[in-house]
mmCIF file of C-alpha atoms in Angstrom:
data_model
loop_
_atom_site.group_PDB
_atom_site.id
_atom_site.type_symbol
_atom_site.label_atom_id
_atom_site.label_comp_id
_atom_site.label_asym_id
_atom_site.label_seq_id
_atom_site.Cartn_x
_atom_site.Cartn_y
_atom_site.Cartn_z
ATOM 1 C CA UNK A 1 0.000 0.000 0.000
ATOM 2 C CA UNK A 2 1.769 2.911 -1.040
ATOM 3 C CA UNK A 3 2.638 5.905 2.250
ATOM 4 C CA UNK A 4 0.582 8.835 2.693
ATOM 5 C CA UNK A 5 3.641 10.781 1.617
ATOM 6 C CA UNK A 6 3.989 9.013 -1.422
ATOM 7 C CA UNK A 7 0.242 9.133 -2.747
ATOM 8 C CA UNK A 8 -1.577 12.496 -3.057
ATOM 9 C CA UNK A 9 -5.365 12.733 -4.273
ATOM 10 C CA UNK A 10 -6.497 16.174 -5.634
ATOM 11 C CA UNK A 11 -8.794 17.511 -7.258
ATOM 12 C CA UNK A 12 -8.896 16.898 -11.170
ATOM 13 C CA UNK A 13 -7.988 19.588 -13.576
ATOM 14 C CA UNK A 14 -8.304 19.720 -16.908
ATOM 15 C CA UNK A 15 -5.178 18.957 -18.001
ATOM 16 C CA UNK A 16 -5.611 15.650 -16.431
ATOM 17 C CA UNK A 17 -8.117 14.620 -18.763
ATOM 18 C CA UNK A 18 -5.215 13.009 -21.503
ATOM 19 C CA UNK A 19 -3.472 11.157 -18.434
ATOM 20 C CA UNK A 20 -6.953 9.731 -17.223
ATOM 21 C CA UNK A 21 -7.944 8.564 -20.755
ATOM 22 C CA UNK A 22 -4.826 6.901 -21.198
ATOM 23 C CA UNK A 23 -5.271 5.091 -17.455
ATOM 24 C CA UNK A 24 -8.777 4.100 -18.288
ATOM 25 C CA UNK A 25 -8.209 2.812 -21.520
ATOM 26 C CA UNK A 26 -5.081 0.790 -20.082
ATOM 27 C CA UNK A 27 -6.982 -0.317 -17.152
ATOM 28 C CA UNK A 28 -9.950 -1.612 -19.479
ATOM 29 C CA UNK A 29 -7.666 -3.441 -21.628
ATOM 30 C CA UNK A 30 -5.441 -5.336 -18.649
ATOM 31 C CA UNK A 31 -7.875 -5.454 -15.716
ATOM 32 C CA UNK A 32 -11.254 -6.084 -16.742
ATOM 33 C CA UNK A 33 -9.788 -8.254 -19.593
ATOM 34 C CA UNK A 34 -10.611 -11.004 -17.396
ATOM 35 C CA UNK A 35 -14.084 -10.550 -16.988
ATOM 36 C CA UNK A 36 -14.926 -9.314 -20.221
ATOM 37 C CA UNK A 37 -14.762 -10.828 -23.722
ATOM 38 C CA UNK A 38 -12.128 -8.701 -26.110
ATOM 39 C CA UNK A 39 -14.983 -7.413 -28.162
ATOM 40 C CA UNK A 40 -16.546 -6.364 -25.369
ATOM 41 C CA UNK A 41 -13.435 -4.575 -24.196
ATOM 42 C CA UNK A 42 -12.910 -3.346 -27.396
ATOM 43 C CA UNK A 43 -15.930 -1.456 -27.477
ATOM 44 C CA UNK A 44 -15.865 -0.302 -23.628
ATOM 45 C CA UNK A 45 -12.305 1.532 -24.086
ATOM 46 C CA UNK A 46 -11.793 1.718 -27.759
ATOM 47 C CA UNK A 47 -8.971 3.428 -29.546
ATOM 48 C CA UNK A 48 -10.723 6.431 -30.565
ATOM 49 C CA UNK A 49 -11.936 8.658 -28.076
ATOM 50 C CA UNK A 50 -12.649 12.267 -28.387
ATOM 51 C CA UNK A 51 -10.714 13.759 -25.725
ATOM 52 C CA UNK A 52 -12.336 17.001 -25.373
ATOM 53 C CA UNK A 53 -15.749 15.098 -24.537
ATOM 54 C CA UNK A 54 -13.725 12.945 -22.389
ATOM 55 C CA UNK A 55 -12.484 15.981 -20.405
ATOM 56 C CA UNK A 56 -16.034 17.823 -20.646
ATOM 57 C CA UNK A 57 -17.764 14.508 -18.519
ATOM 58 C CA UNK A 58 -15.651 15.804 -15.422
ATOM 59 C CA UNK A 59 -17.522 19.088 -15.319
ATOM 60 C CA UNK A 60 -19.037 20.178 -12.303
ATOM 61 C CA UNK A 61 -18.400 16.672 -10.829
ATOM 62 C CA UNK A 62 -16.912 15.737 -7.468
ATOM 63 C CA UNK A 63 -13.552 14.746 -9.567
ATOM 64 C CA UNK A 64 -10.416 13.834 -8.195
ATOM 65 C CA UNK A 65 -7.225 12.181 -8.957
ATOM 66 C CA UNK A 66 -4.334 10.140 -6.776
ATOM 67 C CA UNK A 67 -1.143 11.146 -7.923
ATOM 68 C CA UNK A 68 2.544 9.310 -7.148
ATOM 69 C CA UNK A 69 5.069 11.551 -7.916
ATOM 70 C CA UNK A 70 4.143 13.083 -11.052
ATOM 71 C CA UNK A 71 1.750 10.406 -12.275
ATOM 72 C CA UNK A 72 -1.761 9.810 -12.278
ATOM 73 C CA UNK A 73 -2.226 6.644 -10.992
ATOM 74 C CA UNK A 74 -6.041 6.809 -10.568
ATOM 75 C CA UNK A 75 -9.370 8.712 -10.395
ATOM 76 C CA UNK A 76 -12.821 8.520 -10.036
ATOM 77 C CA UNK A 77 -16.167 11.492 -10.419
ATOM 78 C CA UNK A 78 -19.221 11.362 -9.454
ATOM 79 C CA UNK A 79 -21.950 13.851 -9.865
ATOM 80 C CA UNK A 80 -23.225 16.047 -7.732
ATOM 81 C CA UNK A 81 -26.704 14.360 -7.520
ATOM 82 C CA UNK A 82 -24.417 11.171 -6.228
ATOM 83 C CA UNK A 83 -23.977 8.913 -9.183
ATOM 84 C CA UNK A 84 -20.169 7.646 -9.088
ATOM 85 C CA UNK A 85 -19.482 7.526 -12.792
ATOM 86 C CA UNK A 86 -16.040 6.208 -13.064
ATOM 87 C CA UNK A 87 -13.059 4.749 -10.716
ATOM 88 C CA UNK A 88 -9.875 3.295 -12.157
ATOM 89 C CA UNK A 89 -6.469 2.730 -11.080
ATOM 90 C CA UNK A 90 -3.779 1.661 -12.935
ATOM 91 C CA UNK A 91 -2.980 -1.729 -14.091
ATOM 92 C CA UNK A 92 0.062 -1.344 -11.842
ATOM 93 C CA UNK A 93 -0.985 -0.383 -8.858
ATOM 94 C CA UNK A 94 -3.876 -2.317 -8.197
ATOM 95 C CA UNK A 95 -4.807 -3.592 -4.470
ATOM 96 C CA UNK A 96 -2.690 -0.800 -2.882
ATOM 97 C CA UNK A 97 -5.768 1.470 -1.391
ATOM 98 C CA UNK A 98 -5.830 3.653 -3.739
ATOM 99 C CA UNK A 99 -9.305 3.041 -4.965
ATOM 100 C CA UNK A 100 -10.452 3.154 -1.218
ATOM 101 C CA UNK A 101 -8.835 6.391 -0.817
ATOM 102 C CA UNK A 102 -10.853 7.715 -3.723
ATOM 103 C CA UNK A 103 -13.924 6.036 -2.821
ATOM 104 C CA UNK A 104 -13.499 7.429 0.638
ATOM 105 C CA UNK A 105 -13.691 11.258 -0.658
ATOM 106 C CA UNK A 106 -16.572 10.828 -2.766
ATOM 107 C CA UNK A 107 -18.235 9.570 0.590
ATOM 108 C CA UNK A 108 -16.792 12.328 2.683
ATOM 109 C CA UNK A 109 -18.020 14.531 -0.474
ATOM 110 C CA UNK A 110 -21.505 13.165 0.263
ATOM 111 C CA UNK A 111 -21.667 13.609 3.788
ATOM 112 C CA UNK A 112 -20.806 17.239 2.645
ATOM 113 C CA UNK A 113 -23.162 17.644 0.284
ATOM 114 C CA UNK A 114 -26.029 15.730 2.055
ATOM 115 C CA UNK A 115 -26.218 13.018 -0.658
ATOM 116 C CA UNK A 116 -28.986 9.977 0.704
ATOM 117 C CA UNK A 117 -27.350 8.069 -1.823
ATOM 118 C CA UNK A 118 -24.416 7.076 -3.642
ATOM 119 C CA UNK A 119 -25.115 5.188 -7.164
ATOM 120 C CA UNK A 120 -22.689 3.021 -9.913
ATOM 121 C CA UNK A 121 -22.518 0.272 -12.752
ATOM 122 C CA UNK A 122 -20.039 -1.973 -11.451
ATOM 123 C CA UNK A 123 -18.009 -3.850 -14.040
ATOM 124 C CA UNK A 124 -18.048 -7.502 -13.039
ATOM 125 C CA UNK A 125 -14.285 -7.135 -12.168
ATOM 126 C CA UNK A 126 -15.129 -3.639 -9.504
ATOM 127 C CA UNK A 127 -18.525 -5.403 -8.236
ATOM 128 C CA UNK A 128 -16.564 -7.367 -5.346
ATOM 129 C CA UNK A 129 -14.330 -4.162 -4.657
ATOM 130 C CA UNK A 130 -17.828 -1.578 -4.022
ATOM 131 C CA UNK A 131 -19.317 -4.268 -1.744
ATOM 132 C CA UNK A 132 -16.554 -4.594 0.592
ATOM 133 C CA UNK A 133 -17.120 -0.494 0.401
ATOM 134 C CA UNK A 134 -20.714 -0.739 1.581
ATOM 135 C CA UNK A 135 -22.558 -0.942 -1.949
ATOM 136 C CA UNK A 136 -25.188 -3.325 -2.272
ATOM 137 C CA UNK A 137 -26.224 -4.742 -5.639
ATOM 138 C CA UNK A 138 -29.935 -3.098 -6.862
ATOM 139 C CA UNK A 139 -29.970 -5.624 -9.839
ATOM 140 C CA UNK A 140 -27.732 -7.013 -12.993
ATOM 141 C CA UNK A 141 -28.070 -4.955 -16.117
ATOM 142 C CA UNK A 142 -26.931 -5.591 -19.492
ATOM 143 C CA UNK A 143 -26.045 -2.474 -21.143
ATOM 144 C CA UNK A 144 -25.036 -1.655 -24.800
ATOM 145 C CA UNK A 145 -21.838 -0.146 -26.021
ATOM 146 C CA UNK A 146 -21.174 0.847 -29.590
ATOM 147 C CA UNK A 147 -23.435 -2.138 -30.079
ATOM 148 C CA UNK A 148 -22.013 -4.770 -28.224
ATOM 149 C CA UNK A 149 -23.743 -6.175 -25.002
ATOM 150 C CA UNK A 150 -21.851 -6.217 -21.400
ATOM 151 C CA UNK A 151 -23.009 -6.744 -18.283
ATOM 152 C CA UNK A 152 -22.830 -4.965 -15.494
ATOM 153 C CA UNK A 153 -24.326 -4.344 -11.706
ATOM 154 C CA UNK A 154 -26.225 -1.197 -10.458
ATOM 155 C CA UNK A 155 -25.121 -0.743 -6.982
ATOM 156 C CA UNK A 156 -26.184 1.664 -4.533
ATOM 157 C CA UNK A 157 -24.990 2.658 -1.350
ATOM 158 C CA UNK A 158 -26.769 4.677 1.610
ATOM 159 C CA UNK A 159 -25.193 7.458 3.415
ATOM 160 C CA UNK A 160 -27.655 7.144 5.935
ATOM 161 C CA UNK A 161 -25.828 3.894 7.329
ATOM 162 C CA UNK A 162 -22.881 5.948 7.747
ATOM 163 C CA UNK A 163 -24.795 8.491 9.367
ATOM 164 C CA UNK A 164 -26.533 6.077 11.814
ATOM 165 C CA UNK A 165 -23.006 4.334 12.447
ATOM 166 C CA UNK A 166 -21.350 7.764 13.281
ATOM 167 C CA UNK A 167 -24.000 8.245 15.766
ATOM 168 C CA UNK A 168 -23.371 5.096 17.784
ATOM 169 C CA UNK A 169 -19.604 5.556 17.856
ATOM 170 C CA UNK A 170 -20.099 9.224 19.011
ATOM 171 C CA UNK A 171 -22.476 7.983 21.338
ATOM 172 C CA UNK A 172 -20.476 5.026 22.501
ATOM 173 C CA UNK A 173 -17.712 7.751 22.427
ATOM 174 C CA UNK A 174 -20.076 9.705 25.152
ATOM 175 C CA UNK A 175 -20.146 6.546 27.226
ATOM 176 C CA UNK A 176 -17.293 5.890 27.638
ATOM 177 C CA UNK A 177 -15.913 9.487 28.552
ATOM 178 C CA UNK A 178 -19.090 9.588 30.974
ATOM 179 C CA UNK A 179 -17.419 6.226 32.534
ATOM 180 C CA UNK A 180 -14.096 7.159 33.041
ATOM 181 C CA UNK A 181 -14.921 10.353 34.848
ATOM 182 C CA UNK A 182 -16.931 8.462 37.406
ATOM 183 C CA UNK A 183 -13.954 5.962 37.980
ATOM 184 C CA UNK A 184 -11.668 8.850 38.742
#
């Protein structure tokens, strides 16, 4: 898992968009190349994409990307009504945290922004990753891209679970400082 001194996350900027493309189109082709047939790959992260529309689908998002040194080494967006769009990480540095890092703002985001409810298609290859992050599968979809089937999961997750479980521990929190002054 790479330091905190090592890894940064930060907002995105436009000038990220070329970096990102090139991550997500990488990622596509060597990651989810396992659940996916190469057609279907093919048509999920194909060669040519324009990159000024790519760039224009982080506006006015919650956007941000992790950064190692000088290289983007993942990001994710989501909008501002709660729909995570897209979270990748590099081929290379998968199963170091960083997509729980990234997750993690967009939920901090949320709690910011008083979002009920975070939404996502999960490939097949990110479903088991957003469950062990709280998401719960709504249903199995197949969805078309540049006319080839895939499959994915809608997943949702509630903020209000967070809520109620920040409530507990600041009330368990209470209990336990209540406690401690009556032993001394």
């Amino acid at each position: 898992m790479p330091s905190a001194t090592t890894l940064k996350l930060r907002p995105f900027r436009a000038e990220d968009a070329e970096a990102c493309l090139a991550l997500f189109r990488d990622c596509v082709h060597r990651v989810n190349s396992r659940d996916y047939t190469q057609a279907q790959i093919d048509a999920w992260a194909p060669r040519t994409i324009d990159l000024e529309a790519w760039r224009c689908r982080f506006d006015d998002r919650l956007a941000y990307v992790a950064v190692e040194g000088d290289r983007i080494v993942g990001f994710t967006d989501m909008t501002r009504a709660g729909h995570l769009d897209r979270l990748f990480v590099s081929a290379d540095h998968q199963g170091r945290g960083i997509a729980r890092r990234l997750v993690e703002r967009l939920l901090s985001d949320a709690a910011d922004h008083s979002i009920d409810e975070i939404t996502t298609e999960a490939s097949i290859t990110a479903r088991p990753f957003f469950e062990r992050m709280g998401f719960s599968v709504v249903r199995e979809q197949t969805v078309e891209c540049h006319g080839v089937q895939l499959t994915n999961y809608r997943m949702r997750r509630s903020m209000q679970a967070d809520a109620k479980d920040l409530a507990t521990e600041s009330a368990r929190k209470v209990i336990r400082v209540a406690s401690a002054r009556r032993k001394s």
